[in-house]
Amino acid sequence: MAAGKPWSEGNVFLSGIQPSGQAHLGNYFGAIRQHLVSQDEAGEHFYFIADLHALTTSRDPEALRENVVDVAVTYLALGLDPERAVLFRQSDVPEVTEIQWLLACVTGMGLLERAHSYKDKLAHGVKPSVGLFTYPILMAADILAYDASVVPVGKDQKQHVEMAQDMAQSFNARYGASVEGGEVFRRPEGRLPAAELFAKVPGVDGEKMSKTYGNTIWIFEEGKKLKKAVGRILTDSREPAEPKDPAGVLLLDFLALFLDEPELADWRERVRAGGPDAPGYGHLKVRLVEAMDAAFGPARERRLELLADRGELEAVLRRGAEVARERASCTLDRAYRAAGIR
Ligand code: ADP
Ligand code: TRP
């Protein structure tokens, strides 16, 4: 136990993933990769599929079920190790929705009204449900339920983690005095992708890659379809021999996601210099397909194996839910008691 606190000293890593269809390069470099890398750090690791959050946008029950499976398979195929990280479905831990209520009662409307993601959706003409409005409270409950200390997220989720800090603080300020150590909920810290390129992966049109913009490349695409997807990356009609500013060549941004520094520097230099040895856009595309095959090839195969054994997949998620529930019910009990219930 940390001195006087109800949680243990070490780090607890936690993140949620929305089950919203196949993963694209933006999802991978902006989120998934951070999750996989962090499982090597000392501490506990919780990763869950945010199916309750998905209900704020999903309308198709069958698609939701499939997407949940898809996320689980994607993570396991890419190397999430269920022996080291607890992988589970958000909805398998109902305690989280009870914690959500406790947090809702200490959260001002103003805090939620300031949420960028909510305001963006309104600006895009979405008619908000109460669920969409209170989305950040459910997310805070996800985080606080497991005493998370580090929350690896994409840039777009940073504010939501800050809101979880605010909610923990409001709850602790109101009820902390009644518990030993003065805190009911542990303060979480967000962790963003280290490099700016990973925080905002471009799509084939150069805008931010997003399902909404139809400019994605799926990480598990292969063969002809992958070539076609890479073929859509925006280029122009300049000849290979013409010297170019590498910063203006979108394909180099894609290659930067995969290549080591010396190789990348070499491609950049040859593009900049122009002349007879300069690569054409076609060369860069071929190298990108190769690099994607090398990066994701083994995971594509594991994915197919996992999809063929749904029983094993279910077992992993069930075991994960058991561990997660135990932690969340401890936290819930502590919070109820602090608030004068139980
Ligand atoms: P989409 O925009 O395709 O709907 P999501 O909102 O489902 O993607 O994103 C899930 C996670 O992937 C988020 O944590 C987000 O930060 C990350 N992500 C999505 N697109 C990108 C991108 N282009 N660059 C970096 N990270 C991204
Ligand atoms: N809102 C996050 C997203 O869209 C998913 C999520 C739900 C999450 N609960 C969370 C992320 C808790 C981190 C911690 O990507």
Tab-separated table of N, CA and C in Angstrom, residues 7 27 55 65 93 131 137 161 193 195 203 252 265:
chain	number	residue	atom	x	y	z
A	7	TRP	N	-4.602	2.530	-2.193
A	7	TRP	CA	-4.067	1.809	-3.363
A	7	TRP	C	-2.588	1.528	-3.149
A	27	ASN	N	-5.184	5.072	-35.591
A	27	ASN	CA	-5.500	4.385	-34.335
A	27	ASN	C	-4.260	3.671	-33.799
A	55	LEU	N	-22.199	3.048	-27.291
A	55	LEU	CA	-23.648	3.234	-27.432
A	55	LEU	C	-24.037	4.691	-27.684
A	65	ARG	N	-21.433	-5.926	-31.647
A	65	ARG	CA	-20.875	-7.207	-31.186
A	65	ARG	C	-19.625	-7.580	-31.980
A	93	VAL	N	-18.121	-4.855	-16.237
A	93	VAL	CA	-17.842	-4.328	-14.899
A	93	VAL	C	-18.915	-3.292	-14.555
A	131	GLY	N	-26.470	10.812	-22.875
A	131	GLY	CA	-25.292	9.936	-22.809
A	131	GLY	C	-24.068	10.588	-23.432
A	137	ILE	N	-18.039	11.618	-17.870
A	137	ILE	CA	-18.185	11.100	-16.491
A	137	ILE	C	-17.987	9.593	-16.498
A	161	VAL	N	-9.150	13.188	-19.792
A	161	VAL	CA	-8.372	12.726	-18.633
A	161	VAL	C	-8.284	13.859	-17.604
A	193	PRO	N	1.171	10.323	-26.984
A	193	PRO	CA	2.229	9.768	-27.827
A	193	PRO	C	3.437	10.697	-27.817
A	195	ALA	N	5.832	11.359	-30.073
A	195	ALA	CA	6.160	12.177	-31.241
A	195	ALA	C	4.904	12.796	-31.853
A	203	GLY	N	-4.028	11.254	-43.155
A	203	GLY	CA	-4.736	10.332	-44.029
A	203	GLY	C	-4.198	10.429	-45.447
A	252	LEU	N	6.546	10.692	-47.555
A	252	LEU	CA	7.644	10.609	-46.586
A	252	LEU	C	7.118	10.628	-45.150
A	265	ALA	N	16.320	9.288	-43.386
A	265	ALA	CA	17.140	10.444	-43.752
A	265	ALA	C	17.645	10.287	-45.191
